[in-house]
Coordinates of C-alpha atoms in Angstrom, one line a residue:
Chain C
M161 CA 70.0 99.7 102.4
S162 CA 68.4 101.1 105.3
Q163 CA 66.3 98.7 107.5
F164 CA 64.6 101.7 109.2
P165 CA 63.6 104.1 106.2
D166 CA 61.3 106.2 108.5
I167 CA 64.0 106.8 111.2
E168 CA 65.1 110.4 110.9
P169 CA 68.9 110.4 110.7
M170 CA 70.5 112.4 113.7
V171 CA 74.0 114.1 113.7
Y172 CA 76.5 114.7 116.4
H173 CA 78.6 118.0 116.1
S174 CA 81.8 118.3 117.7
K175 CA 85.3 119.6 117.2
I176 CA 88.8 118.4 117.6
N177 CA 91.0 121.1 118.9
V178 CA 94.4 119.8 120.2
P179 CA 97.2 122.3 120.9
Y180 CA 100.4 121.1 119.7
R181 CA 104.1 122.4 119.8
W182 CA 106.6 121.2 117.3
W183 CA 110.1 122.0 118.2
A184 CA 111.9 123.2 115.2
G185 CA 115.0 121.3 115.8
N186 CA 118.6 122.6 115.3
T187 CA 118.6 122.9 111.6
A188 CA 115.1 124.9 111.3
S189 CA 116.1 126.9 114.1
R190 CA 119.2 128.2 112.8
F191 CA 117.4 129.0 109.6
Y192 CA 114.6 130.9 111.4
A193 CA 117.2 132.7 113.6
A194 CA 118.9 133.9 110.6
L195 CA 115.5 134.9 109.0
R196 CA 114.5 136.8 112.1
D197 CA 117.7 138.5 113.2
E198 CA 119.6 139.2 110.0
K199 CA 116.8 139.0 107.1
I200 CA 119.0 136.1 105.6
I201 CA 117.7 132.9 103.8
M202 CA 119.9 130.0 104.7
G203 CA 120.0 126.7 102.9
T204 CA 122.0 123.6 103.3
K205 CA 124.4 122.0 100.8
C206 CA 124.9 118.3 100.5
P207 CA 128.9 117.8 100.5
A208 CA 128.2 114.5 98.2
C209 CA 125.9 115.7 95.6
G210 CA 126.4 119.6 95.8
R211 CA 122.7 120.3 95.9
V212 CA 121.7 123.2 97.8
F213 CA 118.3 122.6 99.7
V214 CA 115.9 125.3 101.2
P215 CA 114.1 124.7 103.4
P216 CA 117.5 123.4 104.9
R217 CA 117.7 119.7 106.1
K218 CA 119.9 117.8 108.4
A219 CA 120.5 115.2 105.8
C220 CA 120.6 115.0 102.2
P221 CA 117.4 113.1 101.1
T222 CA 119.0 111.8 97.8
C223 CA 122.5 111.0 99.2
F224 CA 121.4 109.9 102.7
T225 CA 124.5 111.7 103.9
E226 CA 125.0 114.2 106.8
N227 CA 127.4 117.1 107.7
M228 CA 125.6 119.4 105.4
Q229 CA 127.2 122.8 104.9
W230 CA 125.4 126.2 105.5
V231 CA 125.2 128.6 102.6
E232 CA 123.3 132.0 102.2
L233 CA 121.0 132.2 99.5
S234 CA 119.9 135.2 97.5
D235 CA 116.6 136.9 98.4
E236 CA 115.7 136.8 94.8
G237 CA 114.6 134.0 92.5
C238 CA 112.2 132.8 89.9
V239 CA 108.7 131.3 90.1
L240 CA 108.6 127.7 89.2
S241 CA 104.8 127.3 89.6
F242 CA 102.0 128.9 91.3
T243 CA 98.2 128.8 91.9
V244 CA 95.8 131.2 92.8
A245 CA 92.8 130.3 95.5
R246 CA 89.9 131.9 94.5
R247 CA 87.9 130.7 97.5
Q248 CA 88.5 131.3 101.2
F249 CA 89.4 127.6 101.8
A250 CA 89.3 126.7 105.4
A251 CA 93.2 126.2 105.7
I252 CA 94.0 129.6 104.4
P253 CA 94.8 132.0 107.2
K254 CA 92.3 134.5 108.5
N255 CA 94.7 137.6 107.8
R256 CA 94.8 136.6 103.9
K257 CA 91.9 137.3 101.5
T258 CA 91.4 135.6 98.3
P259 CA 92.8 135.7 95.7
V260 CA 95.8 134.1 97.6
I261 CA 98.7 133.5 95.4
W262 CA 101.1 130.8 96.3
G263 CA 104.3 130.0 94.5
L264 CA 107.3 127.4 94.5
I265 CA 110.3 129.9 94.3
K266 CA 113.6 128.8 93.3
L267 CA 116.1 131.3 95.0
D268 CA 119.4 132.0 93.4
G269 CA 121.9 129.8 94.8
A270 CA 119.3 126.9 95.7
D271 CA 118.5 123.8 93.9
T272 CA 115.1 123.3 95.6
A273 CA 112.2 125.4 95.8
L274 CA 110.6 127.5 98.6
L275 CA 107.0 127.4 99.0
H276 CA 105.4 130.9 99.8
Y277 CA 103.1 133.8 99.0
I278 CA 103.3 136.1 96.0
D279 CA 101.7 139.5 96.5
E280 CA 101.9 143.0 95.0
I281 CA 100.8 141.6 91.6
A282 CA 97.4 140.7 90.2
P283 CA 96.9 137.0 89.6
E284 CA 96.6 137.1 85.9
N285 CA 99.9 138.6 85.5
V286 CA 101.8 136.0 87.4
T287 CA 103.9 133.9 85.1
I288 CA 106.2 130.9 85.4
G289 CA 109.8 131.9 85.1
M290 CA 109.3 135.4 86.4
R291 CA 111.6 136.8 88.9
V292 CA 110.7 137.8 92.5
R293 CA 112.2 139.1 95.7
A294 CA 111.3 138.2 99.3
V295 CA 109.6 141.1 101.3
F296 CA 110.6 140.7 105.0
A297 CA 107.8 141.0 107.7
A298 CA 108.5 144.1 110.0
T299 CA 107.9 142.3 112.9
R300 CA 109.8 138.9 112.7
T301 CA 109.5 136.1 115.2
G302 CA 111.1 133.1 114.0
A303 CA 108.6 131.8 111.7
I304 CA 108.1 131.1 108.0
Q305 CA 105.9 134.4 108.0
D306 CA 108.9 136.4 108.8
I307 CA 109.1 136.4 104.9
A308 CA 105.8 138.3 104.3
H309 CA 105.6 137.3 100.8
F310 CA 107.6 137.6 97.6
Q311 CA 107.0 140.8 95.3
P312 CA 107.7 140.8 91.5
I313 CA 111.1 142.3 90.6
K314 CA 110.3 145.5 88.3
Chain M
M285 CA 107.3 82.8 93.6
D286 CA 103.8 81.9 94.9
R287 CA 100.8 83.9 93.3
A288 CA 97.9 85.8 95.0
A289 CA 94.6 86.5 93.4
I290 CA 91.6 88.8 94.3
I291 CA 88.6 86.4 94.7
G292 CA 85.8 88.7 95.8
V293 CA 85.1 92.7 95.8
G294 CA 82.1 94.7 97.4
M295 CA 81.7 98.3 97.2
T296 CA 79.0 100.6 98.7
K297 CA 77.4 103.3 96.6
I298 CA 79.6 106.4 96.8
E299 CA 77.4 109.2 98.0
K300 CA 77.8 112.8 99.1
N301 CA 76.6 112.3 102.6
K302 CA 75.7 109.0 104.1
V303 CA 73.5 109.9 107.0
R304 CA 72.1 106.5 107.6
E305 CA 75.4 104.7 107.8
T306 CA 78.5 105.2 110.2
F307 CA 82.0 103.9 109.4
A308 CA 81.3 100.7 110.8
D309 CA 77.8 100.4 108.7
M310 CA 79.8 101.1 105.5
A311 CA 82.2 98.4 106.3
W312 CA 79.6 95.9 107.3
E313 CA 77.8 96.4 103.9
A314 CA 81.1 96.3 101.8
V315 CA 82.3 93.4 103.6
N316 CA 79.3 91.4 103.4
K317 CA 79.0 92.3 99.4
A318 CA 82.6 91.0 99.1
L319 CA 81.9 87.7 100.9
N320 CA 78.8 87.1 98.7
D321 CA 80.7 88.0 95.5
A322 CA 83.3 85.5 96.5
G323 CA 80.9 82.9 97.8
M324 CA 82.7 82.7 101.3
T325 CA 81.3 83.4 104.9
I326 CA 83.6 85.3 107.3
D327 CA 84.7 82.0 108.7
D328 CA 86.8 81.5 105.4
I329 CA 88.7 84.7 106.2
D330 CA 91.8 84.0 108.1
N331 CA 93.2 87.5 108.6
V332 CA 91.8 91.2 108.0
V333 CA 93.8 94.5 107.1
T334 CA 91.7 97.7 107.2
A335 CA 92.7 101.1 105.8
S336 CA 91.6 104.5 107.3
S337 CA 92.7 107.8 108.3
D338 CA 92.6 109.2 111.7
F339 CA 92.5 112.8 110.6
W340 CA 89.8 112.0 108.0
D341 CA 87.7 109.9 110.6
G342 CA 88.3 112.5 113.5
R343 CA 89.2 109.6 115.9
T344 CA 92.4 108.2 117.4
I345 CA 93.4 104.8 115.9
S346 CA 90.5 104.9 113.5
C347 CA 91.2 101.1 112.2
M348 CA 90.0 99.9 115.7
A349 CA 86.2 101.2 115.0
V350 CA 85.6 99.3 112.0
G351 CA 87.2 95.8 113.0
D352 CA 83.9 94.4 114.6
A353 CA 82.1 95.2 111.4
S354 CA 84.9 93.6 109.3
G355 CA 84.7 90.2 111.1
A356 CA 87.8 90.8 112.7
A357 CA 86.9 89.2 116.0
H358 CA 89.4 86.5 117.0
K359 CA 91.5 87.1 113.8
N360 CA 94.7 88.7 113.2
V361 CA 93.9 92.0 112.2
S362 CA 96.3 95.1 111.1
C363 CA 95.9 98.3 109.7
V364 CA 97.3 100.7 107.1
E365 CA 97.0 104.5 107.4
G366 CA 96.7 105.6 103.7
D367 CA 95.2 104.5 100.4
G368 CA 93.5 101.1 100.4
A369 CA 95.6 99.9 97.5
Y370 CA 98.5 99.9 100.0
G371 CA 96.3 97.9 102.5
A372 CA 95.6 95.3 99.3
L373 CA 99.5 95.3 98.8
Y374 CA 99.9 94.5 102.5
G375 CA 97.1 91.9 102.2
M376 CA 98.6 90.3 99.4
A377 CA 102.0 90.3 101.3
R378 CA 100.4 88.3 104.2
C379 CA 98.7 85.7 101.8
L380 CA 102.3 85.1 100.4
S381 CA 104.1 85.0 103.5
G382 CA 103.0 81.6 104.3
S383 CA 101.0 82.4 107.5
Y384 CA 97.8 83.2 105.9
K385 CA 95.6 81.9 103.1
T386 CA 92.6 84.5 102.8
T387 CA 93.0 88.2 103.7
L388 CA 90.0 90.7 103.8
V389 CA 91.0 94.3 102.9
T390 CA 88.8 97.2 103.6
G391 CA 89.2 101.0 103.1
H392 CA 86.7 103.5 104.2
S393 CA 86.2 107.5 104.7
K394 CA 83.4 109.8 104.8
G395 CA 84.5 113.0 103.5
S396 CA 81.4 114.7 104.3
E397 CA 82.0 114.5 108.1
G398 CA 85.3 116.6 108.2
V399 CA 86.7 119.7 106.5
S400 CA 88.9 118.5 103.6
S401 CA 90.8 121.8 103.5
L402 CA 92.1 121.5 107.1
I403 CA 92.7 117.8 107.1
T404 CA 94.8 118.0 103.9
N405 CA 96.6 121.2 104.9
A406 CA 98.0 119.1 108.1
A407 CA 99.9 116.9 105.6
F408 CA 102.0 119.8 105.0
D409 CA 105.2 120.3 107.0
P410 CA 104.3 122.1 110.3
I411 CA 107.6 123.8 110.8
Y412 CA 108.2 125.0 107.2
E413 CA 104.9 125.1 105.4
R414 CA 101.6 124.3 107.0
A415 CA 101.1 128.1 108.1
L416 CA 100.9 129.2 104.6
G417 CA 97.4 127.7 104.4
M418 CA 97.8 125.3 101.3
D419 CA 95.7 122.2 101.1
M420 CA 95.2 119.3 98.7
V421 CA 93.1 121.4 96.1
T422 CA 95.9 124.5 95.9
A423 CA 98.5 121.8 96.0
C424 CA 97.4 120.1 93.2
A425 CA 96.6 123.1 91.3
M426 CA 100.1 123.9 91.4
Q427 CA 100.9 120.6 90.0
A428 CA 98.4 120.9 87.3
R429 CA 100.1 124.3 86.2
S430 CA 103.3 122.9 86.1
Y431 CA 102.3 119.9 84.1
M432 CA 100.5 122.2 81.5
H433 CA 103.6 124.4 81.4
R434 CA 105.9 121.5 80.5
T435 CA 103.6 119.6 78.0
G436 CA 101.5 122.4 76.5
T437 CA 98.3 120.6 77.9
T438 CA 95.3 122.8 77.4
P439 CA 92.3 123.6 79.8
E440 CA 90.1 122.1 77.1
Q441 CA 92.1 118.9 77.3
L442 CA 91.8 118.6 81.0
A443 CA 87.9 119.5 80.9
L444 CA 87.4 116.5 78.5
V445 CA 88.9 113.9 81.3
S446 CA 86.0 115.6 83.3
V447 CA 83.3 115.0 80.5
K448 CA 84.6 111.4 79.8
N449 CA 84.7 110.2 83.3
H450 CA 81.5 111.7 84.5
G451 CA 79.8 110.5 81.3
N452 CA 81.4 107.0 82.1
A453 CA 79.5 107.3 85.4
L454 CA 76.2 107.3 83.8
K455 CA 76.9 103.5 83.5
N456 CA 77.9 102.8 86.8
P457 CA 75.3 102.6 89.3
L458 CA 77.6 102.9 92.3
A459 CA 79.0 106.3 91.2
Q460 CA 78.0 109.5 93.0
L461 CA 78.4 112.0 90.1
P462 CA 77.2 110.6 86.8
L463 CA 76.9 113.8 84.5
Q464 CA 76.3 114.3 80.9
I465 CA 78.3 117.5 80.5
T466 CA 80.5 119.4 77.7
V467 CA 83.9 120.9 77.7
Q468 CA 82.3 124.1 78.3
D469 CA 80.5 123.2 81.1
V470 CA 83.7 122.5 82.8
L471 CA 85.3 125.7 81.6
T472 CA 82.5 127.8 82.7
S473 CA 82.3 126.1 86.1
A474 CA 83.5 128.2 88.8
M475 CA 87.4 128.6 89.1
I476 CA 88.6 127.0 92.5
A477 CA 92.2 127.4 92.1
D478 CA 93.8 128.3 88.9
P479 CA 94.0 126.3 86.7
L480 CA 91.4 124.0 87.9
H481 CA 87.5 124.7 87.7
K482 CA 85.1 123.1 90.0
L483 CA 84.5 120.3 87.4
D484 CA 88.2 119.6 87.2
C485 CA 87.9 118.5 90.9
S486 CA 86.6 115.5 92.5
P487 CA 83.6 115.8 94.9
V488 CA 83.6 115.2 98.6
S489 CA 82.1 111.8 99.1
D490 CA 81.5 108.7 101.6
G491 CA 82.3 105.1 100.8
C492 CA 83.8 101.8 101.5
A493 CA 85.3 99.1 99.6
A494 CA 86.5 95.6 100.5
V495 CA 88.6 93.0 98.5
I496 CA 89.3 89.3 99.3
I497 CA 92.8 88.3 98.4
A498 CA 93.8 84.6 98.5
H499 CA 97.0 82.5 98.1
E500 CA 96.9 80.3 94.9
S501 CA 96.5 77.1 97.1
V502 CA 93.0 78.2 97.9
A503 CA 92.3 80.7 95.2
E504 CA 90.2 78.5 93.2
Q505 CA 88.1 76.7 96.0
F506 CA 85.4 79.6 96.0
R507 CA 82.7 80.9 93.6
Q508 CA 84.6 83.4 91.6
K509 CA 87.3 82.8 89.0
P510 CA 90.5 84.4 90.5
V511 CA 91.7 87.7 89.1
W512 CA 95.5 87.1 89.4
I513 CA 97.9 89.8 90.6
R514 CA 100.7 89.7 88.3
G515 CA 102.9 92.7 89.6
V516 CA 102.6 95.4 92.3
S517 CA 104.9 98.0 93.4
F518 CA 104.9 101.3 95.1
C519 CA 107.5 104.4 95.2
A520 CA 107.3 107.6 96.8
D521 CA 109.0 111.0 96.0
S522 CA 110.4 113.5 98.1
F523 CA 108.1 114.9 100.9
F524 CA 109.1 118.7 100.6
F525 CA 107.2 120.1 97.5
G526 CA 110.1 122.1 96.3
D527 CA 112.4 119.2 96.0
R528 CA 110.3 117.7 93.4
D529 CA 109.8 118.3 89.7
L530 CA 106.2 119.0 90.3
S531 CA 105.5 118.6 86.6
R532 CA 106.3 115.0 86.7
A533 CA 105.7 111.9 89.0
R534 CA 109.0 110.0 89.0
A535 CA 107.8 107.8 91.7
L536 CA 105.0 106.5 89.5
A537 CA 107.3 105.9 86.6
E538 CA 109.3 103.8 88.7
A539 CA 106.4 102.0 90.4
A540 CA 105.0 101.3 87.0
K541 CA 108.4 100.2 85.6
Q542 CA 108.7 97.5 88.5
A543 CA 105.1 96.3 88.4
Y544 CA 105.4 95.8 84.6
A545 CA 108.7 93.8 85.1
Q546 CA 107.1 91.5 87.6
A547 CA 104.1 90.9 85.1
G548 CA 106.4 90.4 82.2
I549 CA 104.9 93.4 80.5
K550 CA 107.2 94.7 77.8
E551 CA 105.0 96.9 75.9
P552 CA 102.4 98.4 78.5
Q553 CA 100.7 100.4 75.6
K554 CA 100.0 97.0 73.8
E555 CA 99.6 94.6 76.7
I556 CA 97.2 96.6 79.0
D557 CA 93.6 96.6 78.2
V558 CA 92.0 98.6 81.0
V559 CA 93.2 101.2 83.6
E560 CA 91.3 102.6 86.7
L561 CA 93.7 105.5 88.1
H562 CA 93.6 108.1 90.8
D563 CA 91.7 111.0 89.0
A564 CA 91.1 113.3 91.9
F565 CA 91.7 116.1 89.5
T566 CA 91.5 116.0 85.7
Y567 CA 95.2 116.7 84.8
Q568 CA 96.2 113.7 86.9
E569 CA 94.6 111.3 84.7
L570 CA 96.7 112.6 82.0
L571 CA 100.0 113.1 83.8
W572 CA 99.8 109.5 85.5
L573 CA 99.1 107.9 82.1
E574 CA 102.3 109.6 80.5
E575 CA 104.2 108.5 83.5
M576 CA 103.2 104.9 83.5
G577 CA 104.0 104.9 79.9
L578 CA 100.6 104.1 78.6
A579 CA 100.9 107.5 76.6
S580 CA 104.1 109.1 75.2
E581 CA 105.3 112.0 76.7
A582 CA 103.1 115.2 76.3
T583 CA 100.6 113.3 74.2
A584 CA 97.9 112.1 76.6
G585 CA 95.8 115.1 76.0
K586 CA 95.8 114.5 72.2
L587 CA 95.1 110.8 72.6
L588 CA 92.0 111.5 74.8
E589 CA 90.9 114.2 72.1
K590 CA 91.1 111.2 69.6
G591 CA 88.8 109.1 72.0
E592 CA 91.5 106.5 72.8
F593 CA 90.7 106.5 76.7
D594 CA 87.0 106.1 76.0
L595 CA 85.0 103.1 77.2
D596 CA 85.0 101.9 73.4
G597 CA 88.7 103.4 72.7
R598 CA 92.1 101.7 72.6
L599 CA 92.5 101.9 76.3
P600 CA 89.6 102.4 78.2
V601 CA 90.6 104.7 81.5
N602 CA 88.4 105.1 84.4
A603 CA 85.3 103.3 82.6
S604 CA 83.9 103.3 86.1
G605 CA 83.8 107.1 86.1
G606 CA 86.8 107.2 88.3
L607 CA 87.2 109.4 91.2
L608 CA 86.0 112.6 89.5
S609 CA 82.5 110.9 89.8
G610 CA 83.0 109.8 93.5
H611 CA 86.0 110.1 95.8
P612 CA 86.0 108.3 98.9
V613 CA 89.4 109.2 100.3
I614 CA 91.4 106.1 101.5
A615 CA 88.9 103.6 99.8
A616 CA 89.7 105.1 96.5
G617 CA 92.5 102.6 95.6
L618 CA 90.2 99.7 96.6
Y619 CA 87.4 100.9 94.2
S620 CA 89.9 101.1 91.4
L621 CA 91.1 97.5 92.0
A622 CA 87.5 96.2 92.4
S623 CA 86.7 98.0 89.1
V624 CA 89.4 96.4 87.3
V625 CA 88.6 92.8 88.9
R626 CA 85.1 93.4 87.6
Q627 CA 86.4 94.3 84.2
I628 CA 88.6 91.3 83.9
R629 CA 85.8 89.0 85.1
G630 CA 83.5 90.4 82.6
D631 CA 81.2 91.7 85.5
A632 CA 81.5 95.4 84.9
G633 CA 77.9 95.7 83.5
G634 CA 77.2 98.9 81.6
F635 CA 80.8 100.0 81.8
Q636 CA 82.3 96.8 80.7
A637 CA 85.2 97.3 78.3
R638 CA 85.3 95.1 75.0
K639 CA 88.5 93.7 75.9
A640 CA 89.7 93.3 79.5
K641 CA 92.2 90.6 80.0
T642 CA 95.0 92.6 81.6
G643 CA 94.1 95.7 83.8
L644 CA 96.3 98.2 85.8
A645 CA 94.8 99.6 89.0
H646 CA 96.5 102.8 90.8
G647 CA 96.3 104.2 94.2
V648 CA 97.9 107.5 95.6
N649 CA 99.1 108.6 99.0
G650 CA 100.2 112.0 99.9
L651 CA 100.0 115.6 98.4
A652 CA 99.8 115.9 94.6
G653 CA 101.0 112.4 94.1
Q654 CA 103.9 112.0 96.3
S655 CA 103.5 108.2 96.5
H656 CA 102.1 105.8 94.1
C657 CA 101.0 102.4 94.0
V658 CA 100.4 100.2 90.9
F659 CA 98.7 96.8 90.4
I660 CA 98.9 94.7 87.4
L661 CA 95.9 92.2 87.5
D662 CA 95.1 89.4 84.8
R663 CA 92.7 86.9 83.9
D664 CA 95.6 84.4 83.7
K665 CA 97.8 83.2 86.2

């Protein structure tokens, strides 16, 4: 294709680095306040279909209704699926070393699953359906990392 | 309702790293190939739709950078942020609107120039999920696990998708990664994110594809016999991962159902001759086939083993080599469309299927198939 086969291709290196701040809004702020201050995982229940969502929402995505009721969920649940990163992908936080295990965890009392880490277990021992419990971070700031990870229930 | 047809297609070779072509250079090549294919000049095009992604391109309003090379000067030009299949749907809608007759649709990206893991991580919700560090590969690995658990599909069956599609690519000069490999090669390639090995994953790729869509009133005025769009639909599932049954793709089932109904297809397994679908990862080919009703529930892996989806099988799937053999994100859906168009015209060269009257092309947006777009194309109007 090239009209100039003897031209040496050059490359321009750069980096896009834009600070952002995403206000969490009333719903996620309440979820994170409960997590930070009381180590409680809250969900929202749709008054129409009765489904309980975690992470919580302002409106039910299925029924398109508001007036969600807050409900307290168990910090225990079961693993719906999981994966294990075997490479240090660029998106993995620097303080996490491979193998990193993520799970979709359906907490008792919830109808949807929460995405989080599974730890304190060898990757080959994780199974779909296994029971896990939230381990809360010692220092909590109002973020998803206020749950450090989920551990297997012995 | 009025009908629209695809009357020209153009694709660059898919490559690992196009060091001699910028985004605009790739668009220039694909657009001119499509115009030549159609027997048109740029003056025969009355409007343009480009598909691109700002994050992948590393620039704001990325579509603006390819307009000139797409011949959009003095024309009505619009853009789609997402897979090119959605750009084609938009282009078709413009032709059917009564305002336009001929839409040029392009889609491009250069995976080689960014960092896929960071770009796809940014697709996760910043408040609840992003900080956990998942990306497209780990998201899809989780879906692969769910699908295998529900259906009993085996790692060997996943690997066979890779063997078949890389093998098909040997017959497609535009493919990036033609490979003659075995199931064992796939299973012994490095584990990337369980249960996906390196050869279960599509490569990082650069490429651009263009298609020209025409209203029926002008579709037969140019060089090619039109390939008619008989049905098209797209549906999206929940954004939050944990809301979805990840082992399924309900949005795809719905989109396919609607597209079949438009096309008057009652028995897709019998009436569709060729399929090009979004096989960014091996398991996806099997899951998508089942959700589209092209294989019965939990049987796609077994049918694959019987050779049904081979180039000379009952229903050739990804005869071009698919995305496993070259995956320019955003352009992907247009490559699928263009490959099906070539099949139906009998122009597919080495990867021509024996029977190709009716074809299905498929595009995906979002993490682990959140949104699906299904086109039914046909030789007959």
